[in-house]
Structures are given as C-alpha cells and as structure tokens.
C-alpha cells in the first residue's frame, strides 16, 4: 500500500488538494447564505424527509423527487447523510465525487498513453472551469456520474466487463438523461472493439430508459417534465424528435446562435478543441450537446451549472484518444503539452471562479451573513416557513418550508428580503406579494435593517 501511494503520490496530492479547496469553498458558500432553494434545499429536504418516512419528498417540487428526475443512486448516499444530516454533508459528498473522478481518469489515460500524460490530463480535469462551477453551485445528482463514467470506460479498456457493467448500472441510476448517455456509450463500444458488450449495454439501457419514462416516473406522478424547455419543437418527445430531424431550418435556428457558439468555445477551449479531432469519441458527446444546444433555456448553455456533467467525462475521454492520435503523427510531445497547458490556463483565468479575475470575494465576505444568522434564531424548529431563497436551505428540517411566493397556506413565519426580487417576474408582482402581508390582520410584521421583513402569524 505504501509503495502504491508513493508511486501515485502526485495524482493523490492533486485530488486531496482539490477536495480541500472546494469542500471549504462549498461549505463557506452555504455558510454565507449563497446556496438556494433550487437545488440544495430541494435535495436536502428530500434526504431529510426520507429519514422521516416520506420517501424523497420535498415541498418545492411538491412530490417525490424521483418523479421529477429518476435518481435511485441517491439512496446509496442516504446512509452517509444519516450520519450527519446537514446541507454541508451533501456539498462535501459532491466535492468528493468530483475530486475522486480524477483517479479513474488518471488510470484510463495511463493505460492509453503513459503516466506523465495521465498526470497532466488529470490536472487539466481538476482545473477545468465547468467542474469548478458545478462544484460550487449547490448540490445535484448528475455530477455523481462523472467518476462512474470514467471508471466504466477504464474497465472496458481493461476488458473487465463485470466491473464495467457495475459502473454503467450506477451511471444509469444517476438520472434519466444519464441513461441516454449509457445508451450512447453502448453504441460506442458496439462500433469500436467491444461489439457484444456494447450491444448488451445499449439494449438493456434502452429497455430501462423506456421503463423509467413510460412506467416508473408516471406511476410516481411525474415524467419527462423538462420537455417544456424544447417547446419550439413540440410538446411531446416524439414530436420534438421529429421536428429536430425533419425541420432542419428550425434546428439550425435554435443551435446557431452567438450564445451557443460562445458556450461551445468555453467548453472546448480548455482542451485546445482536441476532443473534436477524434471522430470516434464524438458519438459520446451527442446526448449532452443535444440536451444543451436544442433548448432555449439559457442556464443549460452557460457552463456555470450542472448541465455540463453529461459532457465533461466524454470531453476528457475524447481528449485522451485525440492526444494518442496526434502522438501517432510524430508530433513533438513537449510542444503539444505546452499548447494544451497554455489553452487550459487561459481558460482557467478567463472562466474559473477560482481565477483572481473572477473570485467572488464580495459574496464570500458579505454583511448579510450575520443578519441572516440572527433571523434564523427567531424561527422555531417546528414552525411552517416561507423564506427568501438563500435562507431556505437553512430551514429544510421541518414539515413545511417554501420559497417566497410558493407557500400553499398561511404559514407561521415569512421572511422577505424587500430588496431582492428573486422568484418574482418583476417589481410589481413582488410589491403586490409583499403588500398582501403588510396589510394582513393575520400577521405581526417586524423590519430588520430597513430591508428584511419577518411576518409572524397571529394565533
């Protein structure tokens, strides 16, 4: 064991360093009230309610979370959450998953290339801006797929198909869109060197996907509700697919925008656009690119959120095989490495939240933190609450907690930030909402710091 650690001390050190930095920043972000209802509070209350006997239910989605996104892998995290029932636990778990993903990536690159390239590519992953933004934006289930995909690919290249199958099953358990990713992984294996295994993976994944979206999610009261983000193509999955294929002008009009070209630049530039060189691995990018380019929902093509989780592992797998192809052309290894490193550093300085040009110092050290901490002390543990989005993740351990504007009844306490419209379409609708409670005989109002209203229900 000692020799194994000594032999791989660089990658182990990089992983530990990443984990310490980003777990600290993620927890500090929560401590300074920057986490939100969507989605940290959603997951945190789902976990907490499950331990109370209400399986994966949360007030924000109004139903079992598995009806919205079928993510049975969350049950594997439940025993760890049960040991420390806090939002910080989820943030640290997510950071651990993203950090440890560098290890199977390292092993894959080491097998395809060599140790030096493996360390280099793993380091590129750990400074990749989209990974940083995913890590710092609350908690989500989809980043859990990144280490699983790297692991499955590694074991396929080793022809250890049982272990590969285990990690592919776990990947498919992350969410319904990751099942589609596994289908395309199966197609890749089918086309390139692993015919029988790939065919099996694709067929079983397709059957599982159809069972999930046609039977399981509807039975839980949900389904593919995010089809509304592709409304320009239709309202049902078959209609959307048909229009994407048979209405190329609409498809081109949707995809060929300056914002989306800018987005593609941001995800490919850190890797010097090299994943585009290896034609074979481009098939792996299809699900993620279709997901993020065919929508008009801007959050999916900014590279700041969890939506890049379906792309990141395949970008780096593509990078490994692209480097192998380039080296086969007898290109100077050092020059290639320097060019990639330069592109990665430019991208890091331009995009990463850790960049000295982007680090949100003002948010991490703000005067609001102390005020919000004092406000939380005023709220009884069992009271029903409606609160500003940044307070909600700190109030999830109760039966009824809502974000301002979404409460279903007259709750015991409301906490409203009079200077933040988050969750409301405009100033007028926010003012109407606030005035309803200011004029209500059912509540006693308190104003803190000339900004924060606390409404206490009169019994």
Short mmCIF file of C-alpha atoms in Angstrom, two decimals:
data_model
loop_
_atom_site.label_atom_id
_atom_site.label_comp_id
_atom_site.label_asym_id
_atom_site.label_seq_id
_atom_site.Cartn_x
_atom_site.Cartn_y
_atom_site.Cartn_z
CA UNK A 1 0.00 0.00 0.00
CA UNK A 2 2.83 2.40 0.89
CA UNK A 3 4.57 1.76 -2.43
CA UNK A 4 1.29 2.25 -4.29
CA UNK A 5 0.76 5.63 -2.62
CA UNK A 6 4.36 6.62 -3.25
CA UNK A 7 4.11 5.65 -6.91
CA UNK A 8 0.95 7.71 -7.40
CA UNK A 9 1.64 10.49 -4.91
CA UNK A 10 1.22 13.30 -7.45
CA UNK A 11 -2.31 12.38 -8.52
CA UNK A 12 -3.26 11.63 -4.90
CA UNK A 13 -1.92 15.02 -3.86
CA UNK A 14 -3.84 16.77 -6.64
CA UNK A 15 -7.07 15.04 -5.63
CA UNK A 16 -6.63 15.87 -1.95
CA UNK A 17 -5.75 19.48 -2.78
CA UNK A 18 -8.84 19.88 -4.96
CA UNK A 19 -11.04 18.29 -2.30
CA UNK A 20 -9.78 20.55 0.48
CA UNK A 21 -10.15 23.72 -1.59
CA UNK A 22 -13.60 23.04 -3.00
CA UNK A 23 -15.17 21.43 0.05
CA UNK A 24 -14.10 24.51 2.03
CA UNK A 25 -15.45 26.92 -0.59
CA UNK A 26 -18.72 24.99 -0.99
CA UNK A 27 -19.36 24.94 2.75
CA UNK A 28 -18.34 28.59 3.10
CA UNK A 29 -20.71 29.49 0.27
CA UNK A 30 -23.52 27.84 2.23
CA UNK A 31 -22.42 29.49 5.47
CA UNK A 32 -22.57 32.91 3.79
CA UNK A 33 -26.12 32.26 2.52
CA UNK A 34 -25.42 31.88 -1.19
CA UNK A 35 -26.95 28.43 -1.63
CA UNK A 36 -30.52 28.36 -2.85
CA UNK A 37 -33.85 26.60 -2.83
CA UNK A 38 -33.06 25.28 -6.30
CA UNK A 39 -31.43 22.93 -5.79
CA UNK A 40 -29.67 22.45 -2.47
CA UNK A 41 -32.84 22.81 -0.40
CA UNK A 42 -34.70 20.50 -2.78
CA UNK A 43 -32.24 17.66 -2.28
CA UNK A 44 -31.60 18.33 1.39
CA UNK A 45 -35.28 18.16 2.30
CA UNK A 46 -35.71 15.08 0.09
CA UNK A 47 -32.99 13.31 2.08
CA UNK A 48 -34.30 14.55 5.43
CA UNK A 49 -37.90 13.60 4.63
CA UNK A 50 -36.81 10.13 3.54
CA UNK A 51 -35.38 9.57 7.01
CA UNK A 52 -38.75 10.74 8.40
CA UNK A 53 -40.58 8.15 6.28
CA UNK A 54 -41.65 10.41 3.37
CA UNK A 55 -39.56 8.88 0.59
CA UNK A 56 -37.70 11.55 -1.42
CA UNK A 57 -40.50 14.09 -0.91
CA UNK A 58 -39.85 17.81 -0.81
CA UNK A 59 -42.16 20.83 -0.60
CA UNK A 60 -40.61 22.64 -3.56
CA UNK A 61 -41.35 20.03 -6.22
CA UNK A 62 -44.47 19.02 -4.30
CA UNK A 63 -43.91 15.30 -4.83
CA UNK A 64 -41.38 12.51 -4.75
CA UNK A 65 -38.18 13.80 -6.36
CA UNK A 66 -37.89 10.55 -8.32
CA UNK A 67 -41.00 11.58 -10.25
CA UNK A 68 -39.10 14.63 -11.50
CA UNK A 69 -35.67 13.05 -12.01
CA UNK A 70 -35.34 9.31 -11.57
CA UNK A 71 -32.20 9.12 -9.44
CA UNK A 72 -32.23 5.94 -7.33
CA UNK A 73 -28.49 6.39 -6.74
CA UNK A 74 -29.48 8.92 -4.07
CA UNK A 75 -30.47 6.03 -1.82
CA UNK A 76 -26.82 4.93 -1.79
CA UNK A 77 -25.91 8.31 -0.27
CA UNK A 78 -28.64 8.12 2.36
CA UNK A 79 -26.62 6.15 4.98
CA UNK A 80 -23.83 8.74 4.77
CA UNK A 81 -26.34 11.59 5.03
CA UNK A 82 -27.97 9.89 8.02
CA UNK A 83 -24.71 10.17 9.96
CA UNK A 84 -24.64 13.97 9.58
CA UNK A 85 -27.98 15.39 8.49
CA UNK A 86 -26.91 18.77 7.13
CA UNK A 87 -26.62 20.50 3.74
CA UNK A 88 -22.86 20.64 4.31
CA UNK A 89 -22.74 16.85 4.13
CA UNK A 90 -24.21 16.88 0.62
CA UNK A 91 -21.83 19.61 -0.52
CA UNK A 92 -18.83 17.66 0.74
CA UNK A 93 -20.09 14.43 -0.84
CA UNK A 94 -20.44 16.17 -4.20
CA UNK A 95 -16.92 17.59 -3.90
CA UNK A 96 -15.57 14.14 -3.04
CA UNK A 97 -17.22 12.65 -6.14
CA UNK A 98 -15.81 15.33 -8.43
CA UNK A 99 -12.36 15.07 -6.85
CA UNK A 100 -12.14 11.28 -6.93
CA UNK A 101 -13.17 11.31 -10.61
CA UNK A 102 -9.59 12.31 -11.38
CA UNK A 103 -8.40 8.85 -10.27
CA UNK A 104 -10.19 6.66 -12.86
CA UNK A 105 -9.41 9.35 -15.45
CA UNK A 106 -5.75 9.05 -14.47
CA UNK A 107 -5.87 5.25 -14.76
CA UNK A 108 -7.56 5.44 -18.16
CA UNK A 109 -5.07 7.97 -19.51
CA UNK A 110 -2.18 5.97 -18.07
CA UNK A 111 -3.35 2.86 -19.90
CA UNK A 112 -3.96 4.60 -23.24
CA UNK A 113 -0.97 6.99 -23.06
CA UNK A 114 1.56 6.97 -20.21
CA UNK A 115 1.98 8.13 -16.62
CA UNK A 116 3.15 11.66 -17.42
CA UNK A 117 0.24 12.28 -19.76
CA UNK A 118 -2.11 10.72 -17.21
CA UNK A 119 -1.00 13.18 -14.52
CA UNK A 120 -1.23 16.06 -16.97
CA UNK A 121 -4.74 15.20 -18.18
CA UNK A 122 -5.98 14.59 -14.63
CA UNK A 123 -4.63 18.01 -13.64
CA UNK A 124 -6.45 19.53 -16.63
CA UNK A 125 -9.67 17.98 -15.32
CA UNK A 126 -9.11 19.39 -11.83
CA UNK A 127 -8.65 22.94 -13.19
CA UNK A 128 -11.43 22.64 -15.78
CA UNK A 129 -13.74 25.67 -15.22
CA UNK A 130 -17.03 23.82 -15.71
CA UNK A 131 -16.06 21.33 -12.99
CA UNK A 132 -15.46 24.25 -10.63
CA UNK A 133 -18.81 25.90 -11.37
CA UNK A 134 -20.68 22.60 -10.98
CA UNK A 135 -18.95 22.04 -7.65
CA UNK A 136 -19.83 25.48 -6.30
CA UNK A 137 -23.45 25.59 -7.44
CA UNK A 138 -25.35 23.84 -4.66
CA UNK A 139 -25.81 20.04 -4.83
CA UNK A 140 -27.04 17.92 -7.74
CA UNK A 141 -27.11 14.24 -8.54
CA UNK A 142 -25.76 14.44 -12.10
CA UNK A 143 -22.10 15.23 -11.17
CA UNK A 144 -22.03 11.82 -9.47
CA UNK A 145 -21.98 10.30 -12.96
CA UNK A 146 -18.57 11.75 -13.81
CA UNK A 147 -16.40 9.35 -11.75
CA UNK A 148 -18.70 6.47 -12.68
CA UNK A 149 -18.33 7.08 -16.43
CA UNK A 150 -14.55 7.37 -16.17
CA UNK A 151 -14.48 4.12 -14.17
CA UNK A 152 -16.69 2.22 -16.60
CA UNK A 153 -14.55 3.31 -19.54
CA UNK A 154 -11.38 2.28 -17.76
CA UNK A 155 -12.68 -1.20 -17.01
CA UNK A 156 -13.94 -1.65 -20.57
CA UNK A 157 -10.46 -0.87 -21.89
CA UNK A 158 -9.14 -3.47 -19.42
CA UNK A 159 -11.84 -5.87 -20.71
CA UNK A 160 -13.12 -6.31 -17.17
CA UNK A 161 -16.72 -6.28 -18.30
CA UNK A 162 -18.34 -7.22 -14.98
CA UNK A 163 -16.79 -4.24 -13.23
CA UNK A 164 -17.58 -2.03 -16.22
CA UNK A 165 -21.20 -3.21 -16.06
CA UNK A 166 -21.39 -2.31 -12.37
CA UNK A 167 -20.27 1.26 -13.04
CA UNK A 168 -22.57 1.57 -16.07
CA UNK A 169 -25.51 0.44 -13.94
CA UNK A 170 -24.59 3.02 -11.31
CA UNK A 171 -24.34 5.68 -14.03
CA UNK A 172 -27.82 4.81 -15.29
CA UNK A 173 -29.08 5.15 -11.71
CA UNK A 174 -27.97 8.80 -11.57
CA UNK A 175 -30.80 10.25 -13.69
CA UNK A 176 -32.84 9.60 -16.80
CA UNK A 177 -30.56 11.67 -19.04
CA UNK A 178 -27.58 9.62 -17.90
CA UNK A 179 -29.40 6.51 -19.11
CA UNK A 180 -29.29 8.07 -22.58
CA UNK A 181 -25.57 8.67 -22.09
CA UNK A 182 -25.13 4.97 -21.25
CA UNK A 183 -27.05 4.01 -24.40
CA UNK A 184 -24.58 6.03 -26.47
CA UNK A 185 -21.66 4.50 -24.57
CA UNK A 186 -23.03 1.13 -25.56
CA UNK A 187 -23.21 2.25 -29.19
CA UNK A 188 -19.60 3.40 -28.99
CA UNK A 189 -18.47 0.05 -27.57
CA UNK A 190 -20.55 -1.74 -30.22
CA UNK A 191 -18.90 0.16 -33.05
CA UNK A 192 -15.36 0.08 -31.71
CA UNK A 193 -13.80 -3.15 -30.40
CA UNK A 194 -16.40 -4.35 -27.87
CA UNK A 195 -19.27 -5.49 -30.10
CA UNK A 196 -21.17 -7.96 -27.91
CA UNK A 197 -20.72 -5.98 -24.70
CA UNK A 198 -21.77 -2.75 -26.42
CA UNK A 199 -24.88 -4.33 -27.90
CA UNK A 200 -25.89 -5.68 -24.49
CA UNK A 201 -25.33 -2.29 -22.82
CA UNK A 202 -27.35 -0.41 -25.44
CA UNK A 203 -30.30 -2.82 -25.45
CA UNK A 204 -30.63 -3.10 -21.69
CA UNK A 205 -30.18 0.65 -21.24
CA UNK A 206 -32.86 1.38 -23.84
CA UNK A 207 -35.29 -1.01 -22.13
CA UNK A 208 -34.51 0.57 -18.77
CA UNK A 209 -34.96 4.09 -20.16
CA UNK A 210 -38.38 3.24 -21.63
CA UNK A 211 -39.44 1.60 -18.37
CA UNK A 212 -38.36 4.65 -16.37
CA UNK A 213 -40.02 7.34 -18.52
CA UNK A 214 -43.11 5.37 -19.57
CA UNK A 215 -43.89 3.42 -16.41
CA UNK A 216 -41.96 4.30 -13.26
CA UNK A 217 -41.92 8.11 -13.35
CA UNK A 218 -45.61 8.40 -14.39
CA UNK A 219 -46.53 5.95 -11.62
CA UNK A 220 -44.83 8.32 -9.17
CA UNK A 221 -46.86 11.24 -10.54
CA UNK A 222 -44.25 12.72 -12.85
CA UNK A 223 -42.45 12.13 -16.14
CA UNK A 224 -40.22 13.99 -18.57
CA UNK A 225 -41.43 17.39 -17.38
CA UNK A 226 -38.47 19.31 -18.80
CA UNK A 227 -39.73 18.87 -22.35
CA UNK A 228 -41.09 22.40 -21.98
CA UNK A 229 -37.53 23.63 -22.47
CA UNK A 230 -37.75 22.36 -26.06
CA UNK A 231 -41.22 23.78 -26.70
CA UNK A 232 -40.23 25.32 -30.05
CA UNK A 233 -40.03 21.76 -31.41
CA UNK A 234 -43.24 20.46 -29.86
CA UNK A 235 -44.86 19.30 -26.64
CA UNK A 236 -44.17 15.54 -26.68
CA UNK A 237 -40.93 13.60 -27.05
CA UNK A 238 -41.89 12.05 -30.44
CA UNK A 239 -42.96 15.46 -31.78
CA UNK A 240 -39.75 17.10 -30.58
CA UNK A 241 -37.55 14.38 -32.11
CA UNK A 242 -39.48 14.52 -35.39
CA UNK A 243 -39.15 18.29 -35.72
CA UNK A 244 -35.45 18.26 -34.82
CA UNK A 245 -34.85 15.79 -37.67
CA UNK A 246 -37.35 16.92 -40.30
CA UNK A 247 -37.31 20.66 -39.68
CA UNK A 248 -33.60 21.41 -40.14
CA UNK A 249 -34.14 25.15 -40.53
CA UNK A 250 -35.73 25.35 -37.07
CA UNK A 251 -32.98 23.15 -35.64
CA UNK A 252 -30.27 25.33 -37.17
CA UNK A 253 -32.03 28.49 -35.99
CA UNK A 254 -32.09 27.09 -32.45
CA UNK A 255 -28.49 25.88 -32.39
CA UNK A 256 -26.68 28.51 -34.46
CA UNK A 257 -26.78 31.42 -32.02
CA UNK A 258 -23.89 33.53 -30.79
CA UNK A 259 -24.57 32.43 -27.20
CA UNK A 260 -24.27 28.77 -28.11
CA UNK A 261 -21.13 29.22 -30.19
CA UNK A 262 -19.70 31.10 -27.22
CA UNK A 263 -20.73 28.20 -24.97
CA UNK A 264 -19.01 25.67 -27.24
CA UNK A 265 -15.88 27.79 -27.15
CA UNK A 266 -15.92 27.79 -23.35
CA UNK A 267 -16.20 24.01 -23.04
CA UNK A 268 -13.70 23.10 -25.78
CA UNK A 269 -11.05 25.83 -25.36
CA UNK A 270 -9.61 24.46 -22.08
CA UNK A 271 -8.77 21.29 -24.03
CA UNK A 272 -7.45 23.13 -27.12
CA UNK A 273 -10.50 21.81 -29.04
CA UNK A 274 -8.70 18.45 -29.29
CA UNK A 275 -11.75 16.25 -28.50
CA UNK A 276 -13.06 17.30 -31.92
CA UNK A 277 -10.10 15.61 -33.61
CA UNK A 278 -11.08 12.09 -32.62
CA UNK A 279 -14.17 11.35 -34.70
CA UNK A 280 -14.96 8.09 -32.91
CA UNK A 281 -15.49 9.62 -29.47
CA UNK A 282 -17.70 12.41 -30.82
CA UNK A 283 -20.63 9.97 -30.63
CA UNK A 284 -20.30 10.13 -26.84
CA UNK A 285 -20.90 13.89 -26.87
CA UNK A 286 -24.18 13.62 -28.79
CA UNK A 287 -26.60 13.31 -25.81
CA UNK A 288 -25.06 16.24 -23.92
CA UNK A 289 -24.77 18.50 -26.95
CA UNK A 290 -28.36 17.79 -27.99
CA UNK A 291 -29.53 18.41 -24.42
CA UNK A 292 -27.80 21.78 -24.13
CA UNK A 293 -27.94 23.13 -27.69
CA UNK A 294 -31.52 22.31 -28.67
CA UNK A 295 -33.01 24.26 -25.76
CA UNK A 296 -33.67 27.96 -25.34
CA UNK A 297 -33.30 27.62 -21.55
CA UNK A 298 -30.20 29.78 -21.11
CA UNK A 299 -28.90 28.13 -17.94
CA UNK A 300 -28.11 24.99 -19.96
CA UNK A 301 -25.58 26.70 -22.22
CA UNK A 302 -23.62 28.98 -19.91
CA UNK A 303 -21.14 26.41 -18.47
CA UNK A 304 -21.96 27.65 -14.94
CA UNK A 305 -24.35 24.89 -13.87
CA UNK A 306 -24.80 21.14 -13.51
CA UNK A 307 -25.89 20.64 -17.12
CA UNK A 308 -22.29 20.14 -18.29
CA UNK A 309 -21.99 16.99 -16.17
CA UNK A 310 -23.15 14.88 -19.11
CA UNK A 311 -20.40 16.34 -21.32
CA UNK A 312 -17.33 16.58 -19.10
CA UNK A 313 -16.37 12.88 -18.90
CA UNK A 314 -16.69 12.42 -22.64
CA UNK A 315 -14.71 15.57 -23.39
CA UNK A 316 -11.79 14.16 -21.42
CA UNK A 317 -12.16 10.67 -22.87
CA UNK A 318 -12.10 12.33 -26.29
CA UNK A 319 -9.01 14.29 -25.25
CA UNK A 320 -7.14 11.11 -24.31
CA UNK A 321 -7.78 9.46 -27.66
CA UNK A 322 -7.10 12.70 -29.54
CA UNK A 323 -3.69 13.01 -27.87
CA UNK A 324 -2.96 9.38 -28.77
CA UNK A 325 -3.83 10.09 -32.40
CA UNK A 326 -1.69 13.24 -32.52
CA UNK A 327 1.29 11.49 -30.94
CA UNK A 328 0.97 8.79 -33.60
CA UNK A 329 1.63 11.59 -36.11
CA UNK A 330 5.07 12.02 -34.50
CA UNK A 331 4.23 15.49 -33.15
CA UNK A 332 6.65 16.76 -30.50
CA UNK A 333 5.21 15.71 -27.13
CA UNK A 334 6.52 18.69 -25.19
CA UNK A 335 5.18 21.23 -27.66
CA UNK A 336 1.77 19.56 -27.63
CA UNK A 337 1.68 19.55 -23.84
CA UNK A 338 2.72 23.22 -23.67
CA UNK A 339 0.00 24.24 -26.15
CA UNK A 340 -2.68 22.38 -24.21
CA UNK A 341 -1.43 23.79 -20.89
CA UNK A 342 -1.46 27.33 -22.27
CA UNK A 343 -5.02 26.93 -23.55
CA UNK A 344 -6.10 25.45 -20.21
CA UNK A 345 -4.53 28.29 -18.21
CA UNK A 346 -6.10 30.97 -20.41
CA UNK A 347 -9.47 29.29 -19.89
CA UNK A 348 -8.88 28.97 -16.15
CA UNK A 349 -8.06 32.67 -15.80
CA UNK A 350 -10.98 33.63 -18.03
CA UNK A 351 -13.68 31.31 -16.71
CA UNK A 352 -12.94 29.63 -13.39
CA UNK A 353 -14.44 31.01 -10.17
CA UNK A 354 -11.01 30.43 -8.64
CA UNK A 355 -9.40 32.83 -11.08
CA UNK A 356 -8.20 36.07 -9.44
CA UNK A 357 -10.27 37.87 -12.08
CA UNK A 358 -13.49 36.06 -11.12
CA UNK A 359 -13.29 35.09 -7.46
CA UNK A 360 -16.50 36.40 -5.81
CA UNK A 361 -14.83 37.98 -2.80
CA UNK A 362 -17.76 40.32 -2.14
CA UNK A 363 -20.16 37.39 -1.89
CA UNK A 364 -17.92 35.28 0.30
CA UNK A 365 -17.50 38.14 2.76
CA UNK A 366 -20.82 39.99 2.98
CA UNK A 367 -22.56 41.88 5.75
CA UNK A 368 -25.81 39.96 5.20
CA UNK A 369 -24.44 36.79 6.79
CA UNK A 370 -24.66 37.99 10.39
CA UNK A 371 -28.17 39.39 9.88
CA UNK A 372 -29.44 36.13 8.38
CA UNK A 373 -27.89 34.16 11.24
CA UNK A 374 -29.77 36.30 13.75
CA UNK A 375 -33.01 35.92 11.79
CA UNK A 376 -32.71 32.13 11.82
CA UNK A 377 -32.52 32.18 15.63
CA UNK A 378 -36.02 33.72 15.70
CA UNK A 379 -37.66 30.83 13.83
CA UNK A 380 -38.97 27.91 15.96
CA UNK A 381 -37.82 24.46 14.83
CA UNK A 382 -41.30 23.15 14.03
CA UNK A 383 -42.80 26.31 12.51
CA UNK A 384 -44.02 26.35 8.93
CA UNK A 385 -42.00 28.91 6.97
CA UNK A 386 -41.83 30.80 3.70
CA UNK A 387 -38.44 32.42 3.15
CA UNK A 388 -36.08 34.12 0.74
CA UNK A 389 -34.33 31.54 -1.45
CA UNK A 390 -30.94 31.94 0.28
CA UNK A 391 -32.48 31.22 3.68
CA UNK A 392 -34.47 28.18 2.59
CA UNK A 393 -31.55 25.65 2.60
CA UNK A 394 -31.00 26.53 6.28
CA UNK A 395 -34.64 25.79 7.16
CA UNK A 396 -35.36 22.45 5.48
CA UNK A 397 -35.65 20.27 8.58
CA UNK A 398 -39.35 20.86 9.04
CA UNK A 399 -42.57 19.57 7.51
CA UNK A 400 -43.47 22.77 5.65
CA UNK A 401 -40.88 25.10 4.10
CA UNK A 402 -41.45 27.17 0.97
CA UNK A 403 -39.70 29.81 -1.09
CA UNK A 404 -41.39 33.23 -1.06
CA UNK A 405 -44.35 33.24 -3.39
CA UNK A 406 -44.85 29.46 -3.36
CA UNK A 407 -46.43 28.93 0.06
CA UNK A 408 -49.63 26.85 -0.10
CA UNK A 409 -51.29 28.25 3.04
CA UNK A 410 -50.82 30.90 5.73
CA UNK A 411 -47.52 29.74 7.19
CA UNK A 412 -46.36 30.52 10.71
CA UNK A 413 -43.43 32.72 9.62
CA UNK A 414 -42.45 34.61 6.48
CA UNK A 415 -39.01 36.09 5.87
CA UNK A 416 -38.87 38.52 2.94
CA UNK A 417 -35.93 40.50 1.59
CA UNK A 418 -37.57 43.70 0.37
CA UNK A 419 -34.63 44.45 -1.95
CA UNK A 420 -34.40 41.10 -3.73
CA UNK A 421 -36.97 40.08 -6.34
CA UNK A 422 -35.65 36.53 -6.77
CA UNK A 423 -38.51 34.21 -7.69
CA UNK A 424 -40.74 37.02 -8.96
CA UNK A 425 -41.04 38.13 -12.61
CA UNK A 426 -40.98 41.87 -11.90
CA UNK A 427 -41.11 44.59 -9.24
CA UNK A 428 -44.88 44.96 -9.49
CA UNK A 429 -45.63 41.33 -8.71
CA UNK A 430 -43.15 41.38 -5.82
CA UNK A 431 -44.70 44.56 -4.37
CA UNK A 432 -48.16 43.02 -4.62
CA UNK A 433 -46.93 39.94 -2.77
CA UNK A 434 -45.28 41.98 0.00
CA UNK A 435 -48.28 44.29 0.40
CA UNK A 436 -50.63 41.36 0.90
CA UNK A 437 -48.80 40.52 4.11
CA UNK A 438 -48.20 44.12 5.17
CA UNK A 439 -51.97 44.69 5.05
CA UNK A 440 -52.91 41.35 6.58
CA UNK A 441 -54.53 41.19 10.01
CA UNK A 442 -53.19 37.66 10.39
CA UNK A 443 -49.56 38.67 10.80
CA UNK A 444 -47.41 40.85 13.01
CA UNK A 445 -44.59 42.43 10.98
CA UNK A 446 -41.02 43.17 12.07
CA UNK A 447 -38.48 45.07 9.98
CA UNK A 448 -34.76 44.38 10.39
CA UNK A 449 -32.01 46.60 8.95
CA UNK A 450 -34.62 48.51 6.96
CA UNK A 451 -34.67 45.60 4.50
CA UNK A 452 -35.75 42.24 5.93
CA UNK A 453 -39.37 41.65 6.93
CA UNK A 454 -40.31 38.93 9.36
CA UNK A 455 -44.02 38.19 9.49
CA UNK A 456 -45.21 36.18 12.48
CA UNK A 457 -48.65 34.63 12.29
CA UNK A 458 -51.07 35.78 14.99
CA UNK A 459 -52.81 32.83 16.62
#
